Short mmCIF file of C-alpha atoms (C1' of nucleotides) in Angstrom, two decimals:
data_model
loop_
_atom_site.label_atom_id
_atom_site.label_comp_id
_atom_site.label_asym_id
_atom_site.label_seq_id
_atom_site.Cartn_x
_atom_site.Cartn_y
_atom_site.Cartn_z
CA MET O 1366 8.11 -11.51 1.80
CA GLU O 1367 5.25 -13.56 0.64
CA GLU O 1368 5.87 -15.89 -2.19
CA GLU O 1369 2.78 -14.54 -3.81
CA THR O 1370 4.20 -11.06 -3.82
CA LEU O 1371 7.47 -12.29 -5.22
CA SER O 1372 5.58 -14.07 -7.93
CA LEU O 1373 3.80 -10.88 -8.76
CA ILE O 1374 7.07 -9.08 -9.11
CA ARG O 1375 8.50 -11.82 -11.24
CA HIS O 1376 5.41 -11.74 -13.34
CA GLY O 1377 5.71 -8.03 -13.88
CA CYS O 1378 9.34 -8.37 -14.79
CA LYS O 1379 8.54 -11.02 -17.30
CA LEU O 1380 5.85 -8.97 -18.88
CA ALA O 1381 8.15 -6.02 -19.18
CA ARG O 1382 10.92 -8.18 -20.55
CA ASP O 1383 8.69 -9.61 -23.21
CA LEU O 1384 7.47 -6.19 -24.09
CA GLU O 1385 11.02 -5.02 -24.39
CA SER O 1386 11.97 -7.85 -26.66
CA ASN O 1387 9.05 -7.17 -28.97
CA LEU O 1388 9.10 -3.45 -28.75
CA SER O 1389 10.43 -2.92 -32.24
CA ASN O 1390 7.79 -5.15 -33.73
CA LEU O 1391 5.01 -3.51 -31.81
CA SER O 1392 5.89 0.06 -32.46
CA ASN O 1393 2.95 0.38 -34.79
CA GLN O 1394 0.51 -1.30 -32.46
CA PRO O 1395 -0.27 1.29 -29.83
CA ILE O 1396 -3.22 -0.62 -28.50
CA PHE O 1397 -1.17 -3.67 -27.82
CA LEU O 1398 1.57 -1.58 -26.31
CA ALA O 1399 -0.91 0.14 -24.08
CA SER O 1400 -2.36 -3.17 -23.03
CA SER O 1401 1.08 -4.52 -22.26
CA CYS O 1402 2.03 -1.48 -20.25
CA ASP O 1403 -1.27 -1.80 -18.53
CA ASP O 1404 -0.61 -5.32 -17.39
CA ILE O 1405 2.91 -4.52 -16.32
CA ALA O 1406 1.79 -1.59 -14.25
CA LYS O 1407 -0.96 -3.63 -12.67
CA ALA O 1408 1.42 -6.36 -11.66
CA PHE O 1409 3.83 -4.01 -9.96
CA LYS O 1410 1.12 -1.96 -8.43
CA THR O 1411 -0.39 -5.03 -6.90
CA ALA O 1412 2.97 -6.09 -5.59
CA MET O 1413 3.59 -2.68 -4.19
CA ASP O 1414 0.29 -2.61 -2.45
CA ARG O 1415 1.15 -5.90 -0.87
CA LEU O 1416 4.50 -4.58 0.23
CA HIS O 1417 2.99 -1.41 1.56
CA PRO O 1418 -0.48 -2.33 2.66
CA HIS O 1419 -0.80 0.86 4.65
CA ASN O 1420 -0.07 2.98 1.69
CA PRO O 1421 -2.53 1.63 -0.85
CA SER O 1422 -2.74 4.79 -2.82
CA SER O 1423 0.94 4.79 -3.27
CA ASP O 1424 2.41 6.58 -6.15
CA LEU O 1425 3.49 4.15 -8.78
CA HIS O 1426 6.42 6.32 -9.53
CA LEU O 1427 7.87 5.33 -6.23
CA VAL O 1428 8.15 1.85 -7.49
CA PHE O 1429 9.68 2.74 -10.77
CA ARG O 1430 11.83 5.57 -9.70
CA GLU O 1431 15.12 5.83 -11.40
CA PRO O 1432 18.06 4.28 -9.68
CA GLN O 1433 20.71 6.34 -8.13
CA GLN O 1434 23.40 4.49 -9.93
CA PRO O 1435 23.45 4.74 -13.71
CA PRO O 1436 22.90 1.44 -15.40
CA ALA O 1437 25.67 -0.23 -17.23
CA LEU O 1438 23.70 -2.32 -19.65
CA ASP O 1439 21.99 -1.11 -22.76
CA ALA O 1440 18.92 -2.98 -21.76
CA CYS O 1441 18.89 -1.10 -18.57
CA VAL O 1442 19.13 2.20 -20.37
CA GLN O 1443 16.39 1.19 -22.72
CA GLY O 1444 14.25 0.04 -19.89
CA GLN O 1445 14.64 3.27 -18.04
CA GLU O 1446 13.97 5.17 -21.17
CA TRP O 1447 10.77 3.21 -21.52
CA ILE O 1448 9.88 4.05 -17.99
CA ARG O 1449 10.52 7.71 -18.58
CA THR O 1450 8.65 7.91 -21.82
CA SER O 1451 5.93 5.33 -21.60
CA TYR O 1452 5.31 4.62 -18.01
CA PRO O 1453 3.41 7.79 -17.18
CA GLN O 1454 1.12 7.09 -20.07
CA ALA O 1455 0.75 3.51 -18.97
CA VAL O 1456 -0.16 4.58 -15.49
CA ASP O 1457 -2.60 7.04 -16.88
CA LEU O 1458 -4.11 4.36 -19.00
CA VAL O 1459 -4.34 2.01 -16.09
CA GLN O 1460 -6.06 4.56 -13.96
CA THR O 1461 -8.38 5.49 -16.75
CA ARG O 1462 -9.30 1.96 -17.53
CA PHE O 1463 -9.65 1.15 -13.91
CA ILE O 1464 -12.29 3.75 -13.53
CA ALA O 1465 -13.95 2.97 -16.80
CA ASP O 1466 -14.04 -0.75 -16.27
CA ARG O 1467 -15.33 -0.50 -12.78
CA ASN O 1468 -18.22 1.81 -13.27
CA PRO O 1469 -20.12 0.97 -16.41
CA PHE O 1470 -23.41 1.20 -14.64
CA ASP O 1471 -22.76 4.44 -13.03
CA GLY O 1472 -24.13 7.05 -15.29
CA ARG O 1473 -22.11 9.70 -13.61
CA VAL O 1474 -18.82 10.58 -15.03
CA LEU O 1475 -16.30 9.51 -12.49
CA LEU O 1476 -13.28 10.60 -14.37
CA PRO O 1477 -11.91 13.94 -13.41
CA GLU O 1478 -12.75 16.52 -15.97
CA SER O 1479 -9.20 16.96 -16.99
CA ARG O 1480 -8.76 13.29 -17.48
CA VAL O 1481 -11.94 12.82 -19.39
CA SER O 1482 -10.81 15.29 -21.93
CA THR O 1483 -7.71 13.30 -22.54
CA VAL O 1484 -9.11 9.86 -22.84
CA GLU O 1485 -12.14 10.50 -24.88
CA GLY O 1486 -12.00 9.38 -28.35
CA SER O 1487 -12.32 6.46 -30.58
CA ALA O 1488 -15.57 4.85 -29.70
CA ARG O 1489 -18.22 5.57 -32.21
CA SER O 1490 -21.86 5.82 -31.63
CA LYS O 1491 -24.40 3.91 -33.55
CA SER O 1492 -27.38 5.15 -31.70
CA GLY O 1493 -28.31 8.24 -33.54
CA GLY O 1494 -31.03 10.64 -32.68
CA GLU O 1495 -30.11 10.80 -29.07
CA THR O 1496 -29.84 13.92 -27.08
CA HIS O 1497 -26.37 13.89 -25.77
CA ALA O 1498 -26.86 15.90 -22.69
CA ALA O 1499 -23.79 14.44 -21.12
CA GLU O 1500 -21.89 13.60 -24.19
CA GLU O 1501 -18.23 14.11 -24.04
CA SER O 1502 -15.69 14.99 -26.58
CA ASP O 1503 -14.99 12.68 -29.48
CA SER O 1504 -11.79 14.30 -30.40
CA GLY O 1505 -9.45 12.16 -28.38
CA LYS O 1506 -7.07 9.62 -29.76
CA ASN O 1507 -6.69 7.34 -26.82
CA PRO O 1508 -8.49 4.08 -27.43
CA ALA O 1509 -9.24 3.69 -23.78
CA VAL O 1510 -12.46 5.50 -24.04
CA GLN O 1511 -15.34 5.93 -21.76
CA LYS O 1512 -18.20 7.84 -23.20
CA LEU O 1513 -21.40 8.74 -21.55
CA ARG O 1514 -24.57 9.69 -23.22
CA ARG O 1515 -27.71 10.60 -21.47
CA ARG O 1516 -30.94 10.93 -23.29
CA LYS O 1517 -33.74 13.17 -22.37
CA ASP O 1518 -35.91 10.28 -21.40
CA GLY O 1519 -33.43 9.29 -18.78
CA VAL O 1520 -31.70 6.72 -20.88
CA GLU O 1521 -28.04 7.08 -20.43
CA THR O 1522 -25.60 6.20 -23.10
CA ARG O 1523 -22.07 5.44 -22.30
CA TYR O 1524 -19.18 4.63 -24.53
CA GLU O 1525 -15.98 2.97 -23.70
CA ALA O 1526 -13.16 1.58 -25.70
CA THR O 1527 -10.76 -0.79 -24.14
CA PRO O 1528 -7.65 -1.90 -25.93
CA ARG O 1529 -7.60 -5.64 -25.88
CA MET O 1530 -5.67 -8.07 -27.95
CA GLY O 1531 -6.86 -11.29 -29.39
CA ASN O 1532 -10.37 -12.47 -29.18
CA THR O 1533 -12.05 -9.82 -27.18
CA GLU O 1534 -15.57 -10.65 -28.01
CA ILE O 1535 -16.94 -9.99 -24.64
CA PRO O 1536 -17.25 -6.73 -22.88
CA PRO O 1537 -15.21 -6.20 -19.78
CA ASP O 1538 -16.54 -7.22 -16.48
CA ASP O 1539 -19.12 -4.73 -15.39
CA GLY O 1540 -19.34 -6.10 -11.92
CA TYR O 1541 -22.59 -7.90 -12.36
CA THR O 1542 -23.46 -11.38 -13.37
CA TRP O 1543 -25.43 -11.94 -16.52
CA ARG O 1544 -27.22 -14.83 -18.05
CA LYS O 1545 -27.73 -14.99 -21.74
CA TYR O 1546 -31.29 -15.66 -22.70
CA GLY O 1547 -31.32 -14.98 -26.38
CA GLN O 1548 -29.50 -14.10 -29.50
CA LYS O 1549 -31.02 -12.73 -32.62
CA GLU O 1550 -29.99 -11.64 -36.04
CA ILE O 1551 -30.85 -8.02 -36.47
CA LEU O 1552 -31.96 -6.75 -39.80
CA GLY O 1553 -29.27 -4.65 -41.38
CA SER O 1554 -26.66 -5.78 -38.94
CA LYS O 1555 -23.89 -8.14 -39.79
CA PHE O 1556 -23.58 -9.35 -36.28
CA PRO O 1557 -26.20 -10.84 -34.04
CA ARG O 1558 -27.45 -9.18 -30.94
CA SER O 1559 -27.26 -11.03 -27.70
CA TYR O 1560 -29.62 -10.60 -24.82
CA TYR O 1561 -28.67 -10.93 -21.22
CA ARG O 1562 -30.50 -10.61 -17.97
CA CYS O 1563 -29.23 -10.47 -14.46
CA THR O 1564 -28.36 -13.89 -13.20
CA HIS O 1565 -30.14 -13.14 -9.97
CA LYS O 1566 -33.41 -12.22 -11.52
CA SER O 1567 -35.05 -15.34 -10.18
CA PHE O 1568 -33.80 -14.78 -6.67
CA TYR O 1569 -34.12 -11.08 -6.20
CA GLY O 1570 -36.32 -10.06 -9.03
CA CYS O 1571 -33.56 -8.01 -10.50
CA ASN O 1572 -34.77 -6.81 -13.85
CA ALA O 1573 -31.52 -5.48 -15.14
CA LYS O 1574 -30.83 -6.49 -18.69
CA LYS O 1575 -28.32 -5.74 -21.31
CA GLN O 1576 -27.88 -6.20 -25.01
CA VAL O 1577 -24.57 -6.74 -26.68
CA GLN O 1578 -23.95 -6.13 -30.32
CA ARG O 1579 -20.93 -5.56 -32.43
CA LEU O 1580 -21.06 -2.56 -34.68
CA ASP O 1581 -21.24 -3.15 -38.38
CA ASP O 1582 -18.96 -0.34 -39.33
CA ASP O 1583 -16.53 -1.11 -36.61
CA PRO O 1584 -16.26 -4.76 -35.64
CA ASN O 1585 -13.78 -3.76 -33.01
CA THR O 1586 -16.42 -1.96 -31.10
CA PHE O 1587 -19.15 -3.43 -29.01
CA GLN O 1588 -22.28 -1.64 -28.19
CA VAL O 1589 -23.64 -2.70 -24.86
CA THR O 1590 -27.00 -1.35 -23.91
CA TYR O 1591 -28.14 -1.63 -20.35
CA TYR O 1592 -31.75 -1.63 -19.42
CA GLY O 1593 -33.15 -1.37 -15.99
CA VAL O 1594 -31.46 -1.04 -12.69
CA HIS O 1595 -29.89 -3.74 -10.65
CA THR O 1596 -31.89 -4.33 -7.54
CA CYS O 1597 -30.15 -7.50 -6.54
CA HIS O 1598 -27.22 -5.74 -4.94
CA MET O 1599 -29.56 -3.80 -2.73
CA SER O 1600 -31.15 -6.87 -1.28
CA SER O 1601 -30.54 -6.95 2.42
CA THR O 1602 -31.42 -10.59 2.41
CA ALA O 1603 -28.96 -11.54 -0.19
CA PRO O 1604 -27.22 -14.60 1.14
CA SER O 1605 -23.52 -14.70 1.28
CA SER O 1606 -21.70 -16.79 -1.19
CA GLY O 1607 -21.51 -20.32 -0.14
CA SER O 1608 -23.41 -23.52 -0.33
CA GLY O 1609 -27.09 -23.47 -0.50
CA GLY O 1610 -27.77 -20.26 -2.28
CA PRO O 1611 -26.74 -17.71 -4.75
CA PRO O 1612 -23.68 -15.72 -3.99
CA SER O 1613 -23.95 -12.37 -2.46
CA ILE O 1614 -23.66 -9.87 -5.16
CA THR O 1615 -23.46 -6.89 -2.96
CA THR O 1616 -21.45 -4.39 -4.79
CA THR O 1617 -19.81 -1.19 -3.84
CA ARG O 1618 -20.85 0.33 -7.08
CA PRO O 1619 -23.61 2.82 -6.67
CA PRO O 1620 -26.74 1.80 -8.45
CA SER O 1621 -27.36 3.26 -11.78
CA THR O 1622 -29.42 6.33 -11.82
CA SER O 1623 -30.70 5.53 -15.23
CA THR O 1624 -32.82 2.89 -16.76
CA SER O 1625 -30.61 2.26 -19.68
CA GLU O 1626 -27.26 3.10 -20.96
CA VAL O 1627 -25.08 2.09 -23.79
CA LEU O 1628 -21.55 1.03 -23.40
CA GLN O 1629 -19.33 0.66 -26.37
CA ILE O 1630 -16.26 -1.39 -26.04
CA GLN O 1631 -13.62 -1.37 -28.63
CA SER O 1632 -11.83 -4.59 -29.07
CA SER O 1633 -8.94 -5.43 -31.26
CA SER O 1634 -10.46 -8.41 -32.86
CA THR O 1635 -12.21 -8.29 -36.14
CA GLN O 1636 -13.32 -11.83 -35.92
CA PRO O 1637 -17.06 -12.05 -36.10
CA PRO O 1638 -18.39 -13.62 -32.99
CA THR O 1639 -20.38 -16.75 -33.15
CA ASN O 1640 -21.78 -15.85 -29.84
CA TYR O 1641 -21.24 -13.31 -27.22
CA SER O 1642 -20.54 -14.94 -24.02
CA SER O 1643 -21.47 -12.57 -21.36
CA SER O 1644 -19.30 -11.50 -18.60
CA SER O 1645 -21.09 -14.09 -16.57
CA SER O 1646 -19.50 -16.93 -18.34
CA SER O 1647 -18.40 -19.58 -16.00
CA ILE O 1648 -14.81 -19.33 -16.84
CA PRO O 1649 -11.74 -19.21 -14.70
CA ILE O 1650 -10.14 -15.93 -13.86
CA PRO O 1651 -7.13 -15.27 -15.94
CA LEU O 1652 -4.23 -14.28 -13.85
CA SER O 1653 -4.01 -10.95 -15.52
CA ARG O 1654 -7.58 -10.38 -14.54
CA TRP O 1655 -6.81 -11.42 -11.06
CA ILE O 1656 -4.03 -8.92 -10.98
CA PHE O 1657 -6.37 -6.32 -12.25
CA MET O 1658 -8.79 -7.16 -9.52
CA GLY O 1659 -6.05 -6.80 -7.02
CA PHE O 1660 -5.29 -3.47 -8.49
CA GLU O 1661 -8.67 -2.18 -7.73
CA ALA O 1662 -9.18 0.08 -4.84
CA THR O 1663 -12.57 -1.47 -4.31
CA PRO O 1664 -12.57 -5.22 -4.46
CA ILE O 1665 -15.12 -6.92 -6.58
CA PRO O 1666 -17.38 -9.27 -4.71
CA SER O 1667 -16.17 -12.77 -5.07
CA ARG O 1668 -18.31 -14.56 -7.53
CA ARG O 1669 -15.89 -16.54 -9.54
CA ASN O 1670 -16.53 -19.83 -7.92
CA THR O 1671 -20.16 -19.73 -8.81
CA THR O 1672 -21.43 -18.14 -11.92
CA MET O 1673 -19.02 -15.43 -12.04
CA ALA O 1674 -18.23 -13.18 -14.71
CA ILE O 1675 -15.10 -11.59 -15.65
CA GLY O 1676 -14.69 -9.00 -17.70
CA ASP O 1677 -13.95 -8.25 -18.75
CA GLY O 1678 -13.16 -8.03 -19.59
CA GLY O 1679 -12.23 -7.84 -18.78
CA GLY O 1680 -11.68 -6.75 -18.86
CA GLY O 1681 -10.78 -8.47 -20.14
CA GLY O 1682 -12.23 -11.60 -19.74
CA GLY O 1683 -12.78 -14.60 -21.78
CA ALA O 1684 -15.37 -15.98 -24.01
CA ALA O 1685 -16.49 -19.33 -22.92
CA THR O 1686 -17.41 -21.59 -25.73
CA ARG O 1687 -20.01 -24.18 -25.64
CA ASP O 1688 -17.49 -26.85 -24.92
CA GLY O 1689 -16.37 -24.88 -21.97
CA LYS O 1690 -13.08 -23.90 -23.42
CA GLU O 1691 -12.04 -20.36 -23.32
CA THR O 1692 -11.68 -18.85 -26.69
CA VAL O 1693 -9.83 -15.82 -25.62
CA GLU O 1694 -6.81 -15.21 -27.69
CA CYS O 1695 -5.10 -12.57 -25.74
CA PRO O 1696 -1.35 -12.78 -26.06
CA VAL O 1697 -0.62 -10.63 -23.10
CA MET O 1698 -3.16 -12.24 -20.91
CA ASP O 1699 -2.30 -15.73 -21.93
CA LEU O 1700 1.35 -15.04 -21.72
CA ALA O 1701 0.88 -13.65 -18.29
CA ASP O 1702 -1.02 -16.69 -17.22
CA ALA O 1703 1.45 -19.05 -18.74
CA MET O 1704 4.38 -17.32 -17.25
CA PHE O 1705 2.88 -16.91 -13.89
CA ASN O 1706 1.57 -20.37 -13.66
CA SER O 1707 4.76 -21.85 -14.89
CA GLY O 1708 6.39 -20.61 -11.77
CA SER O 1709 9.43 -19.62 -13.70
CA SER O 1710 11.77 -17.32 -11.99
CA THR O 1711 14.64 -16.94 -14.31
CA SER O 1712 17.46 -15.00 -12.91
CA ASN O 1713 18.69 -13.93 -16.29
CA ASN O 1714 16.53 -10.95 -16.17
CA SER O 1715 17.30 -7.77 -17.96
CA MET O 1716 14.55 -6.19 -15.98
CA ASP O 1717 16.73 -6.56 -12.95
CA SER O 1718 18.64 -3.66 -14.28
CA ILE O 1719 15.58 -1.94 -15.58
CA PHE O 1720 13.95 -1.94 -12.18
CA PRO O 1721 16.93 -1.96 -9.86
CA SER O 1722 14.96 -0.38 -7.12
CA MET O 1723 12.91 -3.49 -6.86
CA HIS O 1724 15.84 -5.23 -5.26
CA GLU O 1725 15.82 -2.83 -2.40
"C1'" DT A 1388 -28.01 -33.06 -10.96
"C1'" DC A 1389 -27.75 -28.30 -11.65
"C1'" DG A 1390 -26.83 -24.23 -14.04
"C1'" DA A 1391 -25.59 -21.92 -18.37
"C1'" DT A 1392 -25.88 -21.63 -23.32
"C1'" DT A 1393 -28.00 -22.39 -27.73
"C1'" DT A 1394 -31.59 -21.75 -30.82
"C1'" DG A 1395 -36.08 -22.21 -32.88
"C1'" DA A 1396 -40.59 -20.63 -31.75
"C1'" DC A 1397 -43.70 -17.45 -29.93
"C1'" DC A 1398 -45.49 -12.86 -28.92
"C1'" DG A 1399 -45.99 -7.83 -28.92
"C1'" DT A 1400 -45.28 -3.67 -31.36
"C1'" DT A 1401 -45.12 -0.93 -35.42
"C1'" DA S 755 -46.26 -8.72 -42.27
"C1'" DA S 756 -41.87 -7.59 -40.51
"C1'" DC S 757 -39.05 -7.00 -36.82
"C1'" DG S 758 -37.23 -7.18 -32.22
"C1'" DG S 759 -37.54 -9.18 -27.65
"C1'" DT S 760 -38.41 -13.13 -24.90
"C1'" DC S 761 -39.45 -17.92 -23.86
"C1'" DA S 762 -38.33 -22.52 -23.25
"C1'" DA S 763 -36.81 -27.07 -24.72
"C1'" DA S 764 -32.58 -29.21 -25.92
"C1'" DT S 765 -27.96 -29.55 -25.04
"C1'" DC S 766 -23.67 -29.30 -22.71
"C1'" DG S 767 -20.33 -29.08 -19.02
"C1'" DA S 768 -18.96 -29.10 -14.26
#
DNA sequence: TCGATTTGACCGTT
DNA sequence: AACGGTCAAATCGA
């Protein structure tokens, strides 16, 4: 087995172990719990895909199936109980966020109808007066929200809330690279609005732009408005990434059918941003993000070694400060990175009993 | 040296 | 005139 796969498994075990140890303290923090479950599921899913490359759409439950032998340790019982009670939700969240994070530009609702109805919810709109031809329900409770709004004039509005811990001042990776070209205080708004354009505007004449602003009444929510359509990814002459030119930004994402859309991202940080580093910040990929990328059915074009963006977001993602240091304060993400990079592989692992099937 | 970010200034619209 | 969007010089980091 590849060392990389083993590391992934160890990483997932560690995440789960840490979650277990802090479960009592986090019982009132559903967003953090969801985020933690999210990362755990991603880690194991990635590992599983590596173990079963021919079965990429494998059911996660196969990985976390209950053991045939009853566990002897309390931790094992607790772990299995967590799997029974929380894992399905975690998987659901992962799948939901996967779709939401991957398709911000696609005005079409990609979520199955049944799923949409369950994940809609907390994001709030600030853009009043719109005709919500494609608006979805607001009645949900799940913070992992993807909302779509389409105006009569073709402007599509989309809302998404992603549970993130720490400094989540940047929207998740939307798959494109952005360059910030302005920031302005907006009258009546407590937070400045940042202006971004496609990094490849100069090369391919891509006129896609976006504006990022944190909502006054909900600092945890970003409103990201997209203008224009990316034309860069359609360029047949787009050079491949490498020396001597911009990276290929060919993307598997279908081009937006709209000229504008709004994406709201709920973060967990109430800290007012000094700046909104776009998803195109030249920052390293956090491991957790890398795992997330590996979790994707459709790989994101490699851009990280150039001007790449993460999400972020990315998804997470990080906010690059002017001094080049990441300002992300994401316990789960950072912990994941620290643990993974530390190369630790402690054998004293209660998760060994929680996930006994992993030994098989 | 190059590319990205910051930020004050400029410009167009209302 | 006020406001929002964009420009571009200065700055910073890799």
